[in-house]
PDB file of C-alpha atoms in Angstrom:
ATOM      1  CA  MET R 150      27.329 -15.850   4.329  1.00  0.00           C
ATOM      2  CA  ALA R 151      28.204 -14.989   0.741  1.00  0.00           C
ATOM      3  CA  VAL R 152      25.720 -14.213  -2.000  1.00  0.00           C
ATOM      4  CA  GLN R 153      24.004 -17.406  -3.120  1.00  0.00           C
ATOM      5  CA  ILE R 154      22.902 -17.329  -6.756  1.00  0.00           C
ATOM      6  CA  HIS R 155      21.524 -20.590  -8.122  1.00  0.00           C
ATOM      7  CA  PRO R 156      23.406 -21.827 -11.210  1.00  0.00           C
ATOM      8  CA  THR R 157      20.231 -21.592 -13.319  1.00  0.00           C
ATOM      9  CA  ALA R 158      19.515 -17.963 -12.364  1.00  0.00           C
ATOM     10  CA  LEU R 159      20.364 -15.234 -14.889  1.00  0.00           C
ATOM     11  CA  VAL R 160      21.728 -12.199 -13.059  1.00  0.00           C
ATOM     12  CA  ASP R 161      23.030  -9.383 -15.237  1.00  0.00           C
ATOM     13  CA  ALA R 162      26.637  -8.477 -14.515  1.00  0.00           C
ATOM     14  CA  LYS R 163      25.618  -4.828 -14.036  1.00  0.00           C
ATOM     15  CA  ALA R 164      22.989  -5.597 -11.385  1.00  0.00           C
ATOM     16  CA  GLN R 165      23.957  -4.469  -7.871  1.00  0.00           C
ATOM     17  CA  ILE R 166      23.573  -7.296  -5.368  1.00  0.00           C
ATOM     18  CA  GLY R 167      24.088  -6.762  -1.624  1.00  0.00           C
ATOM     19  CA  VAL R 168      25.628  -9.121   0.905  1.00  0.00           C
ATOM     20  CA  ASP R 169      23.970 -12.364   1.987  1.00  0.00           C
ATOM     21  CA  VAL R 170      21.431 -12.191  -0.853  1.00  0.00           C
ATOM     22  CA  THR R 171      19.855 -15.427  -2.102  1.00  0.00           C
ATOM     23  CA  VAL R 172      18.606 -15.758  -5.690  1.00  0.00           C
ATOM     24  CA  GLY R 173      16.634 -18.917  -6.472  1.00  0.00           C
ATOM     25  CA  PRO R 174      16.495 -21.185  -9.541  1.00  0.00           C
ATOM     26  CA  PHE R 175      15.523 -19.763 -12.942  1.00  0.00           C
ATOM     27  CA  THR R 176      15.177 -16.218 -11.628  1.00  0.00           C
ATOM     28  CA  ILE R 177      16.096 -13.362 -13.991  1.00  0.00           C
ATOM     29  CA  VAL R 178      17.605 -10.117 -12.647  1.00  0.00           C
ATOM     30  CA  GLY R 179      18.096  -7.213 -15.067  1.00  0.00           C
ATOM     31  CA  GLU R 180      20.984  -4.811 -15.438  1.00  0.00           C
ATOM     32  CA  HIS R 181      19.381  -1.808 -13.667  1.00  0.00           C
ATOM     33  CA  VAL R 182      18.259  -3.775 -10.603  1.00  0.00           C
ATOM     34  CA  VAL R 183      19.583  -3.076  -7.098  1.00  0.00           C
ATOM     35  CA  ILE R 184      18.981  -5.676  -4.366  1.00  0.00           C
ATOM     36  CA  GLY R 185      19.787  -4.885  -0.729  1.00  0.00           C
ATOM     37  CA  ASP R 186      21.492  -7.008   1.883  1.00  0.00           C
ATOM     38  CA  ARG R 187      19.972 -10.266   3.137  1.00  0.00           C
ATOM     39  CA  THR R 188      17.059 -10.211   0.726  1.00  0.00           C
ATOM     40  CA  GLN R 189      15.858 -13.664  -0.261  1.00  0.00           C
ATOM     41  CA  ILE R 190      14.436 -14.216  -3.751  1.00  0.00           C
ATOM     42  CA  GLY R 191      12.713 -17.457  -4.678  1.00  0.00           C
ATOM     43  CA  ALA R 192      12.489 -19.395  -7.925  1.00  0.00           C
ATOM     44  CA  HIS R 193      11.189 -18.359 -11.348  1.00  0.00           C
ATOM     45  CA  ASN R 194      11.066 -14.607 -10.668  1.00  0.00           C
ATOM     46  CA  VAL R 195      11.602 -11.772 -13.125  1.00  0.00           C
ATOM     47  CA  ILE R 196      13.050  -8.556 -11.692  1.00  0.00           C
ATOM     48  CA  GLU R 197      13.616  -5.975 -14.384  1.00  0.00           C
ATOM     49  CA  GLY R 198      13.650  -2.275 -15.208  1.00  0.00           C
ATOM     50  CA  HIS R 199      14.975   0.367 -12.824  1.00  0.00           C
ATOM     51  CA  THR R 200      14.004  -1.590  -9.727  1.00  0.00           C
ATOM     52  CA  ARG R 201      15.526  -0.954  -6.312  1.00  0.00           C
ATOM     53  CA  ILE R 202      14.826  -3.460  -3.538  1.00  0.00           C
ATOM     54  CA  GLY R 203      15.957  -2.777   0.031  1.00  0.00           C
ATOM     55  CA  SER R 204      17.265  -5.071   2.741  1.00  0.00           C
ATOM     56  CA  ASP R 205      15.787  -8.111   4.503  1.00  0.00           C
ATOM     57  CA  ASN R 206      12.949  -8.682   2.049  1.00  0.00           C
ATOM     58  CA  ASN R 207      11.525 -12.132   1.386  1.00  0.00           C
ATOM     59  CA  ILE R 208      10.245 -12.544  -2.166  1.00  0.00           C
ATOM     60  CA  GLY R 209       8.388 -15.730  -3.080  1.00  0.00           C
ATOM     61  CA  HIS R 210       8.257 -17.651  -6.351  1.00  0.00           C
ATOM     62  CA  HIS R 211       6.966 -16.539  -9.750  1.00  0.00           C
ATOM     63  CA  THR R 212       6.817 -12.800  -9.024  1.00  0.00           C
ATOM     64  CA  VAL R 213       7.271 -10.100 -11.676  1.00  0.00           C
ATOM     65  CA  LEU R 214       8.786  -6.902 -10.278  1.00  0.00           C
ATOM     66  CA  GLY R 215       9.546  -3.787 -12.313  1.00  0.00           C
ATOM     67  CA  ALA R 216       7.773  -4.662 -15.558  1.00  0.00           C
ATOM     68  CA  ALA R 217       6.624  -1.883 -17.865  1.00  0.00           C
ATOM     69  CA  PRO R 218       3.347  -0.202 -16.854  1.00  0.00           C
ATOM     70  CA  GLN R 219       0.116  -1.270 -18.516  1.00  0.00           C
ATOM     71  CA  ASP R 220      -0.587   2.260 -19.705  1.00  0.00           C
ATOM     72  CA  LYS R 221      -1.096   3.137 -23.371  1.00  0.00           C
ATOM     73  CA  LYS R 222       0.634   6.479 -22.799  1.00  0.00           C
ATOM     74  CA  TYR R 223       3.840   4.770 -21.704  1.00  0.00           C
ATOM     75  CA  ALA R 224       6.553   5.209 -24.340  1.00  0.00           C
ATOM     76  CA  GLY R 225       9.532   3.451 -22.816  1.00  0.00           C
ATOM     77  CA  GLU R 226      10.587   6.124 -20.321  1.00  0.00           C
ATOM     78  CA  ALA R 227      13.095   5.074 -17.640  1.00  0.00           C
ATOM     79  CA  THR R 228      10.608   4.969 -14.775  1.00  0.00           C
ATOM     80  CA  ALA R 229      11.157   2.984 -11.595  1.00  0.00           C
ATOM     81  CA  LEU R 230       9.935   0.625  -8.891  1.00  0.00           C
ATOM     82  CA  GLU R 231      11.226   1.129  -5.342  1.00  0.00           C
ATOM     83  CA  ILE R 232      10.702  -1.425  -2.560  1.00  0.00           C
ATOM     84  CA  GLY R 233      11.853  -0.727   0.997  1.00  0.00           C
ATOM     85  CA  ASP R 234      12.985  -3.071   3.760  1.00  0.00           C
ATOM     86  CA  ARG R 235      11.567  -6.144   5.542  1.00  0.00           C
ATOM     87  CA  ASN R 236       8.683  -6.765   3.173  1.00  0.00           C
ATOM     88  CA  LEU R 237       7.136 -10.166   2.584  1.00  0.00           C
ATOM     89  CA  ILE R 238       6.024 -10.555  -1.055  1.00  0.00           C
ATOM     90  CA  ARG R 239       4.415 -13.906  -1.807  1.00  0.00           C
ATOM     91  CA  GLU R 240       3.897 -15.973  -4.963  1.00  0.00           C
ATOM     92  CA  PHE R 241       2.748 -14.615  -8.334  1.00  0.00           C
ATOM     93  CA  CYS R 242       2.710 -10.942  -7.333  1.00  0.00           C
ATOM     94  CA  SER R 243       3.244  -8.304 -10.017  1.00  0.00           C
ATOM     95  CA  PHE R 244       4.441  -4.744  -9.323  1.00  0.00           C
ATOM     96  CA  HIS R 245       4.819  -2.403 -12.303  1.00  0.00           C
ATOM     97  CA  ARG R 246       7.024   0.650 -12.749  1.00  0.00           C
ATOM     98  CA  GLY R 247       5.670   4.187 -12.599  1.00  0.00           C
ATOM     99  CA  THR R 248       4.785   6.581 -15.411  1.00  0.00           C
ATOM    100  CA  THR R 249       5.692  10.150 -16.248  1.00  0.00           C
ATOM    101  CA  GLN R 250       2.032  11.101 -15.792  1.00  0.00           C
ATOM    102  CA  ASP R 251       2.854  10.833 -12.060  1.00  0.00           C
ATOM    103  CA  ASP R 252       6.307  11.172 -10.485  1.00  0.00           C
ATOM    104  CA  GLY R 253       7.574   8.119 -12.347  1.00  0.00           C
ATOM    105  CA  VAL R 254       7.983   5.759  -9.379  1.00  0.00           C
ATOM    106  CA  THR R 255       5.851   2.958  -7.963  1.00  0.00           C
ATOM    107  CA  ARG R 256       6.746   2.651  -4.269  1.00  0.00           C
ATOM    108  CA  VAL R 257       6.398   0.006  -1.571  1.00  0.00           C
ATOM    109  CA  GLY R 258       7.585   1.091   1.879  1.00  0.00           C
ATOM    110  CA  ASN R 259       8.759  -1.014   4.811  1.00  0.00           C
ATOM    111  CA  ASP R 260       7.375  -3.950   6.786  1.00  0.00           C
ATOM    112  CA  ASN R 261       4.490  -4.764   4.457  1.00  0.00           C
ATOM    113  CA  TRP R 262       2.824  -8.178   4.207  1.00  0.00           C
ATOM    114  CA  ILE R 263       1.776  -8.745   0.587  1.00  0.00           C
ATOM    115  CA  MET R 264       0.111 -12.067  -0.123  1.00  0.00           C
ATOM    116  CA  GLY R 265      -0.128 -14.134  -3.294  1.00  0.00           C
ATOM    117  CA  TYR R 266      -1.333 -12.804  -6.644  1.00  0.00           C
ATOM    118  CA  VAL R 267      -1.437  -9.153  -5.536  1.00  0.00           C
ATOM    119  CA  HIS R 268      -1.106  -6.651  -8.397  1.00  0.00           C
ATOM    120  CA  LEU R 269       0.261  -3.143  -7.937  1.00  0.00           C
ATOM    121  CA  ALA R 270      -0.215  -1.104 -11.086  1.00  0.00           C
ATOM    122  CA  HIS R 271       1.923   1.845 -12.127  1.00  0.00           C
ATOM    123  CA  ASP R 272       2.454   4.703  -9.670  1.00  0.00           C
ATOM    124  CA  CYS R 273       0.912   2.951  -6.654  1.00  0.00           C
ATOM    125  CA  GLN R 274       2.233   4.202  -3.327  1.00  0.00           C
ATOM    126  CA  ILE R 275       2.138   1.591  -0.547  1.00  0.00           C
ATOM    127  CA  HIS R 276       3.347   3.028   2.743  1.00  0.00           C
ATOM    128  CA  ASN R 277       4.414   0.959   5.804  1.00  0.00           C
ATOM    129  CA  HIS R 278       3.032  -1.943   7.862  1.00  0.00           C
ATOM    130  CA  THR R 279       0.175  -2.651   5.452  1.00  0.00           C
ATOM    131  CA  ILE R 280      -1.429  -6.017   4.725  1.00  0.00           C
ATOM    132  CA  LEU R 281      -2.636  -6.768   1.193  1.00  0.00           C
ATOM    133  CA  ALA R 282      -4.419 -10.123   1.142  1.00  0.00           C
ATOM    134  CA  SER R 283      -4.378 -12.548  -1.779  1.00  0.00           C
ATOM    135  CA  ASN R 284      -5.647 -11.305  -5.125  1.00  0.00           C
ATOM    136  CA  ALA R 285      -5.992  -7.670  -4.094  1.00  0.00           C
ATOM    137  CA  GLN R 286      -5.804  -5.756  -7.371  1.00  0.00           C
ATOM    138  CA  LEU R 287      -4.743  -2.104  -7.247  1.00  0.00           C
ATOM    139  CA  ALA R 288      -5.085   0.099 -10.322  1.00  0.00           C
ATOM    140  CA  GLY R 289      -2.766   2.970 -11.177  1.00  0.00           C
ATOM    141  CA  HIS R 290      -1.948   5.813  -8.764  1.00  0.00           C
ATOM    142  CA  VAL R 291      -3.586   4.125  -5.741  1.00  0.00           C
ATOM    143  CA  GLN R 292      -2.252   5.131  -2.313  1.00  0.00           C
ATOM    144  CA  VAL R 293      -2.377   2.861   0.748  1.00  0.00           C
ATOM    145  CA  PHE R 294      -1.309   4.489   3.998  1.00  0.00           C
ATOM    146  CA  ASP R 295       0.305   3.027   7.127  1.00  0.00           C
ATOM    147  CA  HIS R 296      -1.277   0.009   8.828  1.00  0.00           C
ATOM    148  CA  ALA R 297      -4.138  -0.245   6.313  1.00  0.00           C
ATOM    149  CA  ILE R 298      -5.478  -3.730   5.531  1.00  0.00           C
ATOM    150  CA  ILE R 299      -7.030  -4.744   2.202  1.00  0.00           C
ATOM    151  CA  GLY R 300      -8.984  -8.001   2.092  1.00  0.00           C
ATOM    152  CA  GLY R 301      -8.555 -10.642  -0.574  1.00  0.00           C
ATOM    153  CA  VAL R 302     -10.063 -10.393  -4.061  1.00  0.00           C
ATOM    154  CA  THR R 303     -10.576  -6.643  -3.636  1.00  0.00           C
ATOM    155  CA  GLY R 304     -10.437  -4.290  -6.591  1.00  0.00           C
ATOM    156  CA  VAL R 305      -9.309  -0.690  -6.101  1.00  0.00           C
ATOM    157  CA  HIS R 306     -10.059   1.944  -8.766  1.00  0.00           C
ATOM    158  CA  GLN R 307      -7.266   4.192 -10.009  1.00  0.00           C
ATOM    159  CA  PHE R 308      -6.405   7.254  -7.889  1.00  0.00           C
ATOM    160  CA  VAL R 309      -8.268   5.902  -4.828  1.00  0.00           C
ATOM    161  CA  ARG R 310      -6.617   6.431  -1.426  1.00  0.00           C
ATOM    162  CA  ILE R 311      -6.973   4.129   1.576  1.00  0.00           C
ATOM    163  CA  GLY R 312      -6.237   5.919   4.827  1.00  0.00           C
ATOM    164  CA  ALA R 313      -4.040   4.852   7.716  1.00  0.00           C
ATOM    165  CA  HIS R 314      -5.494   2.106   9.943  1.00  0.00           C
ATOM    166  CA  ALA R 315      -8.419   1.546   7.561  1.00  0.00           C
ATOM    167  CA  MET R 316      -9.614  -2.005   6.946  1.00  0.00           C
ATOM    168  CA  ILE R 317     -11.267  -3.186   3.721  1.00  0.00           C
ATOM    169  CA  GLY R 318     -13.284  -6.404   3.700  1.00  0.00           C
ATOM    170  CA  GLY R 319     -12.591  -9.140   1.176  1.00  0.00           C
ATOM    171  CA  GLY R 320     -14.294  -9.088  -2.206  1.00  0.00           C
ATOM    172  CA  SER R 321     -14.863  -5.325  -2.120  1.00  0.00           C
ATOM    173  CA  ALA R 322     -14.847  -2.803  -4.962  1.00  0.00           C
ATOM    174  CA  LEU R 323     -13.488   0.645  -4.102  1.00  0.00           C
ATOM    175  CA  HIS R 324     -14.271   3.638  -6.294  1.00  0.00           C
ATOM    176  CA  GLN R 325     -13.763   6.399  -3.711  1.00  0.00           C
ATOM    177  CA  ASP R 326     -11.368   7.104  -0.858  1.00  0.00           C
ATOM    178  CA  VAL R 327     -11.664   5.278   2.457  1.00  0.00           C
ATOM    179  CA  PRO R 328     -10.704   7.625   5.336  1.00  0.00           C
ATOM    180  CA  PRO R 329      -8.288   6.703   8.125  1.00  0.00           C
ATOM    181  CA  PHE R 330      -9.603   4.422  10.885  1.00  0.00           C
ATOM    182  CA  VAL R 331     -12.660   3.312   8.872  1.00  0.00           C
ATOM    183  CA  MET R 332     -13.785  -0.274   8.210  1.00  0.00           C
ATOM    184  CA  ALA R 333     -15.510  -0.672   4.862  1.00  0.00           C
ATOM    185  CA  THR R 334     -16.666  -3.545   2.680  1.00  0.00           C
ATOM    186  CA  GLY R 335     -18.970  -4.426  -0.181  1.00  0.00           C
ATOM    187  CA  THR R 336     -19.580  -3.838  -3.876  1.00  0.00           C
ATOM    188  CA  PRO R 337     -19.706  -0.899  -3.992  1.00  0.00           C
ATOM    189  CA  CYS R 338     -17.734  -0.391  -0.805  1.00  0.00           C
ATOM    190  CA  LYS R 339     -19.613   1.098   2.174  1.00  0.00           C
ATOM    191  CA  PRO R 340     -18.419   2.126   5.665  1.00  0.00           C
ATOM    192  CA  PHE R 341     -19.239  -0.091   8.648  1.00  0.00           C
ATOM    193  CA  GLY R 342     -17.759   1.792  11.598  1.00  0.00           C
ATOM    194  CA  PRO R 343     -14.328   2.624  13.011  1.00  0.00           C
ATOM    195  CA  ASN R 344     -11.600  -0.019  13.145  1.00  0.00           C
ATOM    196  CA  THR R 345     -11.549  -0.151  16.930  1.00  0.00           C
ATOM    197  CA  GLU R 346      -9.966  -3.595  17.297  1.00  0.00           C
ATOM    198  CA  GLY R 347      -7.103  -2.632  15.013  1.00  0.00           C
ATOM    199  CA  LEU R 348      -6.558   0.583  16.956  1.00  0.00           C
ATOM    200  CA  LYS R 349      -6.413  -1.323  20.259  1.00  0.00           C
ATOM    201  CA  ARG R 350      -3.802  -3.674  18.848  1.00  0.00           C
ATOM    202  CA  ARG R 351      -1.665  -0.703  17.763  1.00  0.00           C
ATOM    203  CA  GLY R 352      -1.654   0.939  21.161  1.00  0.00           C
ATOM    204  CA  PHE R 353      -4.285   3.647  20.840  1.00  0.00           C
ATOM    205  CA  THR R 354      -5.644   4.577  24.266  1.00  0.00           C
ATOM    206  CA  PRO R 355      -9.337   4.152  25.142  1.00  0.00           C
ATOM    207  CA  GLU R 356      -9.659   7.937  25.156  1.00  0.00           C
ATOM    208  CA  GLN R 357      -8.171   8.231  21.658  1.00  0.00           C
ATOM    209  CA  ILE R 358     -10.444   5.481  20.357  1.00  0.00           C
ATOM    210  CA  LEU R 359     -13.454   7.247  21.847  1.00  0.00           C
ATOM    211  CA  ALA R 360     -12.416  10.479  20.102  1.00  0.00           C
ATOM    212  CA  ILE R 361     -12.101   8.595  16.799  1.00  0.00           C
ATOM    213  CA  LYS R 362     -15.558   7.054  17.293  1.00  0.00           C
ATOM    214  CA  ARG R 363     -17.007  10.518  17.831  1.00  0.00           C
ATOM    215  CA  ALA R 364     -15.226  11.796  14.724  1.00  0.00           C
ATOM    216  CA  TYR R 365     -16.660   8.877  12.733  1.00  0.00           C
ATOM    217  CA  LYS R 366     -20.157   9.918  13.823  1.00  0.00           C
ATOM    218  CA  ILE R 367     -19.428  13.484  12.735  1.00  0.00           C
ATOM    219  CA  VAL R 368     -18.543  12.279   9.247  1.00  0.00           C
ATOM    220  CA  TYR R 369     -21.157   9.554   8.839  1.00  0.00           C
ATOM    221  CA  ARG R 370     -24.043  10.126  11.236  1.00  0.00           C
ATOM    222  CA  GLN R 371     -24.741  13.858  11.419  1.00  0.00           C
ATOM    223  CA  ASP R 372     -25.745  14.581   7.816  1.00  0.00           C
ATOM    224  CA  LEU R 373     -22.994  17.157   7.428  1.00  0.00           C
ATOM    225  CA  SER R 374     -21.083  18.193   4.334  1.00  0.00           C
ATOM    226  CA  ILE R 375     -17.418  17.228   4.266  1.00  0.00           C
ATOM    227  CA  GLU R 376     -16.481  20.859   4.875  1.00  0.00           C
ATOM    228  CA  GLN R 377     -18.715  21.026   7.942  1.00  0.00           C
ATOM    229  CA  ALA R 378     -17.372  17.717   9.235  1.00  0.00           C
ATOM    230  CA  ILE R 379     -13.779  18.929   8.869  1.00  0.00           C
ATOM    231  CA  LEU R 380     -14.540  22.040  10.933  1.00  0.00           C
ATOM    232  CA  LYS R 381     -16.121  19.997  13.737  1.00  0.00           C
ATOM    233  CA  ILE R 382     -13.269  17.482  13.792  1.00  0.00           C
ATOM    234  CA  ASN R 383     -10.684  20.267  13.958  1.00  0.00           C
ATOM    235  CA  GLU R 384     -12.609  21.835  16.842  1.00  0.00           C
ATOM    236  CA  ALA R 385     -12.543  18.481  18.633  1.00  0.00           C
ATOM    237  CA  ALA R 386      -8.791  18.205  18.008  1.00  0.00           C
ATOM    238  CA  ALA R 387      -8.187  21.628  19.513  1.00  0.00           C
ATOM    239  CA  ALA R 388     -10.116  20.623  22.642  1.00  0.00           C
ATOM    240  CA  ASP R 389      -8.419  17.216  23.023  1.00  0.00           C
ATOM    241  CA  PRO R 390      -4.600  17.418  22.793  1.00  0.00           C
ATOM    242  CA  ALA R 391      -4.180  13.693  23.533  1.00  0.00           C
ATOM    243  CA  SER R 392      -6.216  12.771  20.440  1.00  0.00           C
ATOM    244  CA  ALA R 393      -5.306  15.762  18.280  1.00  0.00           C
ATOM    245  CA  ASP R 394      -2.842  13.959  16.001  1.00  0.00           C
ATOM    246  CA  ALA R 395      -5.328  11.231  15.099  1.00  0.00           C
ATOM    247  CA  LEU R 396      -8.174  13.680  14.555  1.00  0.00           C
ATOM    248  CA  ARG R 397      -6.069  15.949  12.373  1.00  0.00           C
ATOM    249  CA  LEU R 398      -4.897  12.939  10.373  1.00  0.00           C
ATOM    250  CA  LEU R 399      -8.553  12.295   9.593  1.00  0.00           C
ATOM    251  CA  SER R 400      -9.486  15.913   8.820  1.00  0.00           C
ATOM    252  CA  THR R 401      -6.425  16.414   6.602  1.00  0.00           C
ATOM    253  CA  PHE R 402      -7.287  13.281   4.631  1.00  0.00           C
ATOM    254  CA  LEU R 403     -10.868  14.464   4.151  1.00  0.00           C
ATOM    255  CA  ALA R 404      -9.720  17.905   3.012  1.00  0.00           C
ATOM    256  CA  SER R 405      -7.372  16.430   0.394  1.00  0.00           C
ATOM    257  CA  SER R 406      -9.787  13.925  -1.155  1.00  0.00           C
ATOM    258  CA  ASP R 407     -10.241  14.449  -4.904  1.00  0.00           C
ATOM    259  CA  ARG R 408     -12.500  11.446  -5.590  1.00  0.00           C
ATOM    260  CA  GLY R 409     -14.712  11.933  -2.562  1.00  0.00           C
ATOM    261  CA  ILE R 410     -14.982   9.459   0.299  1.00  0.00           C
ATOM    262  CA  THR R 411     -16.877   6.216   0.644  1.00  0.00           C
ATOM    263  CA  ARG R 412     -20.163   7.102   2.398  1.00  0.00           C
TER     264      ARG R 412
END
């Protein structure tokens, strides 16, 4: 199937469009945009700036991708937005380009499910297989790691990180990092246990889930400092090779937290 560009769409002649791409009515595509094969773009979208979109994405109506960052320090630098493959991006989403205060690129990985009205501010880093429910609002420099889920109408403060397999309840306000495997919700956000159901669905063994539950208790139930908790989790990882990768994922995240963790 050839590229299908609706007669009312405005696609710059310099834009790079892959094979089997569909561009809907009244959509605008700028000159520095690259769109990969088989990506479908709905009606009334604006895709601008140095924006690179991979293959097999499905982009709904009325999205704005690659607009200038809402940062007073931004002075027109040629920063970028990069979107990977097989993402679903629903109506009225807005993803902004990066800034030179970071590495200059806002990134969305592969296989993400991003619902309506989600905002990704400048320099956000969304990894793979995440779910961002409707009206999730992410400030600048936020990182969301693999398989994390963010509930609807959730606000995330700038520079916050949400660990792999974490789950955030709807209507939450995050001001600190949420570690891997943790369920958290509320305003302000508080932890409510490990995300055991999510881990089962992703193939973690009962033994690995038990090790993660024990690690959660080390962090949240034993009145330890973060440094003490990291030592105990690393000791547990050394004694449990089958769960070592998951435990070290948690301890590494804790050790690299600048904002502190939700506790």
